Amino acid sequence: MKQIIALGGGGFSMEPENPLLDTYILSQSSKSNPQVCFVPTASGDSENYINRFYQFFQNQECQPSHLSLFKPPTKDLESFILEKDIIYVGGGNTKNLLALWKEWGLDSILRKAWEQGVILAGISAGSICWFEEGVTDSFGGGLEPLDCLGFLKGSNCPHYDGESDRRPTYQQLVASQKIKQGLAADDGVAIHFINQEIKKIVSSRPNAKAYQVFFEGKVIEKELETVYLAFN
């Protein structure tokens, strides 16, 4: 079973007092004490970001670790990744993330991990990267489309309600066919895929939603059923 959990925003880095999304990710592993590996490439391996990961996950029933490409723990990255149960990719610059992953062969390793049942999760850049395309501010000077890994079909736009220009820019890009139609997620929302299908959409915030955005003569934004985890 191939699983990806794509967060539009939230989790330990944005909502340190709200554990709902992160505990949901942990609960999807069949292991009682899963190995969770944080990949902070998009932030340039920010020490503060890594520390915040450990501050949360060291207090959960799991075995936390992280993968730095600036200070790699081993030459054998494939074995390091494939022994994990959950890979959690942080936010930051998606273009740089993809370039470094390709240089290190991590893109191919992560596809192999996904196909072998390792759960892939991520926020913002760590959400966009799994799709064919994403909306990113990686280039500076505004939001633009970016070709990504293509594990999941279509495009992805995180922070849909969290940044004022996200919604109009994504809709404009879809309307002009500069980006494939796809899925947008508010901050606090996670879209859980099994294979290519959405299993469930969950939220750590009561009013946060996910949307299907497509073009049929005009842009259509379809709100998708989202489960607020506090009531689940």
mmCIF file of C-alpha atoms in Angstrom:
data_model
loop_
_atom_site.group_PDB
_atom_site.id
_atom_site.type_symbol
_atom_site.label_atom_id
_atom_site.label_comp_id
_atom_site.label_asym_id
_atom_site.label_seq_id
_atom_site.Cartn_x
_atom_site.Cartn_y
_atom_site.Cartn_z
ATOM 1 C CA MET A 1 0.000 0.000 0.000
ATOM 2 C CA LYS A 2 1.452 3.352 -1.124
ATOM 3 C CA GLN A 3 0.620 6.287 1.158
ATOM 4 C CA ILE A 4 1.263 10.022 0.952
ATOM 5 C CA ILE A 5 -0.054 12.594 3.441
ATOM 6 C CA ALA A 6 0.166 16.111 2.001
ATOM 7 C CA LEU A 7 -0.194 19.015 4.441
ATOM 8 C CA GLY A 8 -1.233 22.439 3.185
ATOM 9 C CA GLY A 9 0.105 23.910 6.406
ATOM 10 C CA GLY A 10 0.082 23.181 10.128
ATOM 11 C CA GLY A 11 1.846 20.446 12.032
ATOM 12 C CA PHE A 12 4.656 20.905 14.543
ATOM 13 C CA SER A 13 6.297 23.741 12.612
ATOM 14 C CA MET A 14 3.203 25.960 12.345
ATOM 15 C CA GLU A 15 0.981 24.765 15.189
ATOM 16 C CA PRO A 16 3.289 23.604 18.002
ATOM 17 C CA GLU A 17 0.407 23.613 20.483
ATOM 18 C CA ASN A 18 -1.885 21.636 18.163
ATOM 19 C CA PRO A 19 -0.694 18.030 17.658
ATOM 20 C CA LEU A 20 -3.699 16.766 15.677
ATOM 21 C CA LEU A 21 -2.084 16.486 12.224
ATOM 22 C CA ASP A 22 1.186 15.010 13.468
ATOM 23 C CA THR A 23 -0.513 12.403 15.655
ATOM 24 C CA TYR A 24 -2.730 11.539 12.673
ATOM 25 C CA ILE A 25 0.393 10.886 10.579
ATOM 26 C CA LEU A 26 1.856 8.669 13.307
ATOM 27 C CA SER A 27 -1.404 6.743 13.634
ATOM 28 C CA GLN A 28 -1.286 5.673 9.980
ATOM 29 C CA SER A 29 1.728 3.432 10.598
ATOM 30 C CA SER A 30 1.024 -0.184 11.481
ATOM 31 C CA LYS A 31 3.958 -0.044 13.913
ATOM 32 C CA SER A 32 3.393 0.744 17.605
ATOM 33 C CA ASN A 33 6.681 2.657 17.763
ATOM 34 C CA PRO A 34 7.350 3.774 14.172
ATOM 35 C CA GLN A 35 10.625 5.209 12.916
ATOM 36 C CA VAL A 36 9.943 8.777 11.742
ATOM 37 C CA CYS A 37 12.586 10.585 9.685
ATOM 38 C CA PHE A 38 12.441 14.334 9.118
ATOM 39 C CA VAL A 39 13.898 15.633 5.841
ATOM 40 C CA PRO A 40 14.575 19.402 6.159
ATOM 41 C CA THR A 41 16.275 19.905 2.771
ATOM 42 C CA ALA A 42 13.948 22.713 1.630
ATOM 43 C CA SER A 43 14.925 24.858 4.629
ATOM 44 C CA GLY A 44 18.643 24.335 4.024
ATOM 45 C CA ASP A 45 18.653 21.924 6.974
ATOM 46 C CA SER A 46 17.637 24.683 9.392
ATOM 47 C CA GLU A 47 18.850 23.748 12.873
ATOM 48 C CA ASN A 48 15.871 25.515 14.425
ATOM 49 C CA TYR A 49 13.477 23.518 12.245
ATOM 50 C CA ILE A 50 15.217 20.244 13.114
ATOM 51 C CA ASN A 51 15.085 21.107 16.815
ATOM 52 C CA ARG A 52 11.357 21.832 16.630
ATOM 53 C CA PHE A 53 10.823 18.430 15.007
ATOM 54 C CA TYR A 54 12.582 16.675 17.863
ATOM 55 C CA GLN A 55 10.837 18.788 20.508
ATOM 56 C CA PHE A 56 7.523 17.343 19.370
ATOM 57 C CA PHE A 57 8.336 13.831 18.197
ATOM 58 C CA GLN A 58 10.632 12.890 21.105
ATOM 59 C CA ASN A 59 7.524 13.078 23.291
ATOM 60 C CA GLN A 60 5.498 10.756 21.063
ATOM 61 C CA GLU A 61 5.510 6.977 20.748
ATOM 62 C CA CYS A 62 7.966 6.876 17.873
ATOM 63 C CA GLN A 63 11.673 6.840 17.031
ATOM 64 C CA PRO A 64 12.563 10.234 15.529
ATOM 65 C CA SER A 65 15.566 10.894 13.306
ATOM 66 C CA HIS A 66 16.464 13.294 10.522
ATOM 67 C CA LEU A 67 18.289 13.208 7.212
ATOM 68 C CA SER A 68 20.668 16.050 6.439
ATOM 69 C CA LEU A 69 22.158 16.264 2.961
ATOM 70 C CA PHE A 70 24.634 18.842 4.251
ATOM 71 C CA LYS A 71 25.850 16.509 7.011
ATOM 72 C CA PRO A 72 24.768 13.066 5.755
ATOM 73 C CA PRO A 73 24.592 10.346 8.413
ATOM 74 C CA THR A 74 25.794 7.674 5.993
ATOM 75 C CA LYS A 75 26.903 7.172 2.410
ATOM 76 C CA ASP A 76 24.173 4.541 2.001
ATOM 77 C CA LEU A 77 21.123 6.807 1.914
ATOM 78 C CA GLU A 78 18.938 4.102 0.409
ATOM 79 C CA SER A 79 19.328 1.748 3.367
ATOM 80 C CA PHE A 80 18.889 4.664 5.757
ATOM 81 C CA ILE A 81 15.564 5.662 4.145
ATOM 82 C CA LEU A 82 14.161 2.188 3.501
ATOM 83 C CA GLU A 83 14.428 1.189 7.171
ATOM 84 C CA LYS A 84 12.101 4.034 8.168
ATOM 85 C CA ASP A 85 8.328 3.794 8.564
ATOM 86 C CA ILE A 86 7.468 7.453 7.936
ATOM 87 C CA ILE A 87 9.348 10.137 5.994
ATOM 88 C CA TYR A 88 8.277 13.683 6.952
ATOM 89 C CA VAL A 89 9.463 16.419 4.561
ATOM 90 C CA GLY A 90 9.624 20.007 5.795
ATOM 91 C CA GLY A 91 8.794 23.282 4.088
ATOM 92 C CA GLY A 92 11.015 25.849 2.416
ATOM 93 C CA ASN A 93 12.332 26.213 -1.131
ATOM 94 C CA THR A 94 10.847 23.451 -3.303
ATOM 95 C CA LYS A 95 13.104 24.116 -6.295
ATOM 96 C CA ASN A 96 16.228 23.702 -4.185
ATOM 97 C CA LEU A 97 14.790 20.609 -2.529
ATOM 98 C CA LEU A 98 14.189 18.947 -5.895
ATOM 99 C CA ALA A 99 17.627 19.910 -7.229
ATOM 100 C CA LEU A 100 19.438 18.504 -4.193
ATOM 101 C CA TRP A 101 17.341 15.340 -4.096
ATOM 102 C CA LYS A 102 18.075 14.667 -7.766
ATOM 103 C CA GLU A 103 21.808 15.276 -7.260
ATOM 104 C CA TRP A 104 21.880 12.810 -4.342
ATOM 105 C CA GLY A 105 19.504 10.301 -5.970
ATOM 106 C CA LEU A 106 17.063 10.812 -3.145
ATOM 107 C CA ASP A 107 14.145 11.283 -5.553
ATOM 108 C CA SER A 108 14.566 7.688 -6.788
ATOM 109 C CA ILE A 109 15.130 6.377 -3.252
ATOM 110 C CA LEU A 110 11.930 8.018 -2.010
ATOM 111 C CA ARG A 111 9.936 6.541 -4.896
ATOM 112 C CA LYS A 112 11.285 3.112 -3.980
ATOM 113 C CA ALA A 113 10.399 3.714 -0.317
ATOM 114 C CA TRP A 114 6.872 4.779 -1.276
ATOM 115 C CA GLU A 115 6.408 1.689 -3.447
ATOM 116 C CA GLN A 116 7.616 -0.487 -0.557
ATOM 117 C CA GLY A 117 5.078 0.945 1.874
ATOM 118 C CA VAL A 118 7.008 3.684 3.665
ATOM 119 C CA ILE A 119 4.564 6.519 4.438
ATOM 120 C CA LEU A 120 5.574 9.811 2.814
ATOM 121 C CA ALA A 121 4.344 13.004 4.466
ATOM 122 C CA GLY A 122 5.204 16.654 4.201
ATOM 123 C CA ILE A 123 4.147 20.254 4.607
ATOM 124 C CA SER A 124 4.195 23.050 2.013
ATOM 125 C CA ALA A 125 7.286 22.239 -0.116
ATOM 126 C CA GLY A 126 7.020 18.781 1.433
ATOM 127 C CA SER A 127 3.490 18.546 0.029
ATOM 128 C CA ILE A 128 4.068 20.099 -3.399
ATOM 129 C CA CYS A 129 7.031 17.863 -4.170
ATOM 130 C CA TRP A 130 4.992 14.642 -4.486
ATOM 131 C CA PHE A 131 2.700 15.983 -7.257
ATOM 132 C CA GLU A 132 3.323 16.480 -10.977
ATOM 133 C CA GLU A 133 3.295 20.237 -10.451
ATOM 134 C CA GLY A 134 2.999 22.734 -7.639
ATOM 135 C CA VAL A 135 2.585 26.440 -6.925
ATOM 136 C CA THR A 136 5.745 27.789 -5.323
ATOM 137 C CA ASP A 137 7.447 31.002 -4.268
ATOM 138 C CA SER A 138 10.855 29.320 -4.683
ATOM 139 C CA PHE A 139 11.981 31.690 -7.452
ATOM 140 C CA GLY A 140 11.338 34.903 -5.528
ATOM 141 C CA GLY A 141 9.084 37.688 -6.726
ATOM 142 C CA GLY A 142 5.760 35.861 -6.568
ATOM 143 C CA LEU A 143 4.132 32.496 -7.114
ATOM 144 C CA GLU A 144 4.924 30.321 -10.122
ATOM 145 C CA PRO A 145 4.311 26.748 -11.327
ATOM 146 C CA LEU A 146 7.029 24.162 -10.772
ATOM 147 C CA ASP A 147 7.498 20.654 -12.169
ATOM 148 C CA CYS A 148 7.790 18.165 -9.316
ATOM 149 C CA LEU A 149 8.283 14.416 -8.747
ATOM 150 C CA GLY A 150 4.978 13.177 -10.162
ATOM 151 C CA PHE A 151 4.256 10.469 -7.599
ATOM 152 C CA LEU A 152 0.728 11.947 -7.481
ATOM 153 C CA LYS A 153 -1.219 13.197 -10.508
ATOM 154 C CA GLY A 154 -2.090 16.841 -11.063
ATOM 155 C CA SER A 155 -0.998 19.930 -9.171
ATOM 156 C CA ASN A 156 -0.983 21.095 -5.569
ATOM 157 C CA CYS A 157 -1.304 24.449 -3.833
ATOM 158 C CA PRO A 158 -0.665 24.644 -0.064
ATOM 159 C CA HIS A 159 -1.441 27.627 2.240
ATOM 160 C CA TYR A 160 -4.610 28.221 0.232
ATOM 161 C CA ASP A 161 -6.142 30.400 2.947
ATOM 162 C CA GLY A 162 -2.924 31.310 4.739
ATOM 163 C CA GLU A 163 -1.406 33.597 2.100
ATOM 164 C CA SER A 164 -3.631 36.147 0.374
ATOM 165 C CA ASP A 165 -2.263 35.602 -3.146
ATOM 166 C CA ARG A 166 -2.394 31.795 -3.123
ATOM 167 C CA ARG A 167 -6.051 31.307 -4.084
ATOM 168 C CA PRO A 168 -6.236 33.868 -6.928
ATOM 169 C CA THR A 169 -2.842 32.903 -8.352
ATOM 170 C CA TYR A 170 -3.591 29.177 -8.362
ATOM 171 C CA GLN A 171 -6.961 29.730 -10.024
ATOM 172 C CA GLN A 172 -5.370 32.016 -12.633
ATOM 173 C CA LEU A 173 -2.670 29.429 -13.410
ATOM 174 C CA VAL A 174 -5.283 26.661 -13.768
ATOM 175 C CA ALA A 175 -7.490 28.880 -15.973
ATOM 176 C CA SER A 176 -4.589 29.760 -18.294
ATOM 177 C CA GLN A 177 -3.468 26.098 -18.367
ATOM 178 C CA LYS A 178 -0.042 27.096 -17.097
ATOM 179 C CA ILE A 179 -0.489 24.424 -14.457
ATOM 180 C CA LYS A 180 -2.497 21.205 -14.356
ATOM 181 C CA GLN A 181 -5.764 21.160 -12.435
ATOM 182 C CA GLY A 182 -5.381 19.796 -8.956
ATOM 183 C CA LEU A 183 -5.864 20.157 -5.223
ATOM 184 C CA ALA A 184 -5.553 23.095 -2.872
ATOM 185 C CA ALA A 185 -5.317 22.820 0.908
ATOM 186 C CA ASP A 186 -5.842 25.416 3.595
ATOM 187 C CA ASP A 187 -3.405 25.669 6.474
ATOM 188 C CA GLY A 188 -4.232 22.944 8.972
ATOM 189 C CA VAL A 189 -5.395 20.456 6.307
ATOM 190 C CA ALA A 190 -3.841 17.138 5.306
ATOM 191 C CA ILE A 191 -4.864 15.153 2.217
ATOM 192 C CA HIS A 192 -4.213 11.446 2.723
ATOM 193 C CA PHE A 193 -3.663 9.400 -0.429
ATOM 194 C CA ILE A 194 -3.565 5.647 -0.839
ATOM 195 C CA ASN A 195 -2.012 4.952 -4.219
ATOM 196 C CA GLN A 196 -3.552 7.687 -6.412
ATOM 197 C CA GLU A 197 -6.846 7.964 -4.545
ATOM 198 C CA ILE A 198 -7.793 10.271 -1.706
ATOM 199 C CA LYS A 199 -8.526 8.134 1.346
ATOM 200 C CA LYS A 200 -9.423 10.955 3.699
ATOM 201 C CA ILE A 201 -8.985 14.691 4.204
ATOM 202 C CA VAL A 202 -8.407 15.776 7.799
ATOM 203 C CA SER A 203 -7.971 19.097 9.543
ATOM 204 C CA SER A 204 -6.527 20.452 12.773
ATOM 205 C CA ARG A 205 -8.693 23.580 12.457
ATOM 206 C CA PRO A 206 -12.501 23.552 12.511
ATOM 207 C CA ASN A 207 -13.075 25.598 9.347
ATOM 208 C CA ALA A 208 -10.084 24.595 7.211
ATOM 209 C CA LYS A 209 -10.827 22.748 3.973
ATOM 210 C CA ALA A 210 -9.349 21.197 0.859
ATOM 211 C CA TYR A 211 -10.558 21.946 -2.658
ATOM 212 C CA GLN A 212 -10.490 20.501 -6.138
ATOM 213 C CA VAL A 213 -9.659 23.286 -8.599
ATOM 214 C CA PHE A 214 -10.285 22.753 -12.311
ATOM 215 C CA PHE A 215 -11.336 24.567 -15.467
ATOM 216 C CA GLU A 216 -14.514 23.945 -17.456
ATOM 217 C CA GLY A 217 -15.112 27.173 -19.346
ATOM 218 C CA LYS A 218 -14.391 28.895 -16.059
ATOM 219 C CA VAL A 219 -12.469 28.038 -12.928
ATOM 220 C CA ILE A 220 -14.412 25.752 -10.618
ATOM 221 C CA GLU A 221 -13.455 25.373 -6.975
ATOM 222 C CA LYS A 222 -15.106 22.339 -5.405
ATOM 223 C CA GLU A 223 -14.957 22.054 -1.625
ATOM 224 C CA LEU A 224 -14.043 18.534 -0.528
ATOM 225 C CA GLU A 225 -15.291 16.748 2.572
ATOM 226 C CA THR A 226 -12.839 17.467 5.379
ATOM 227 C CA VAL A 227 -12.923 15.829 8.815
ATOM 228 C CA TYR A 228 -12.017 17.999 11.811
ATOM 229 C CA LEU A 229 -9.787 15.736 13.889
ATOM 230 C CA ALA A 230 -10.855 17.150 17.253
ATOM 231 C CA PHE A 231 -14.311 15.649 16.644
ATOM 232 C CA ASN A 232 -13.106 12.460 14.989
#
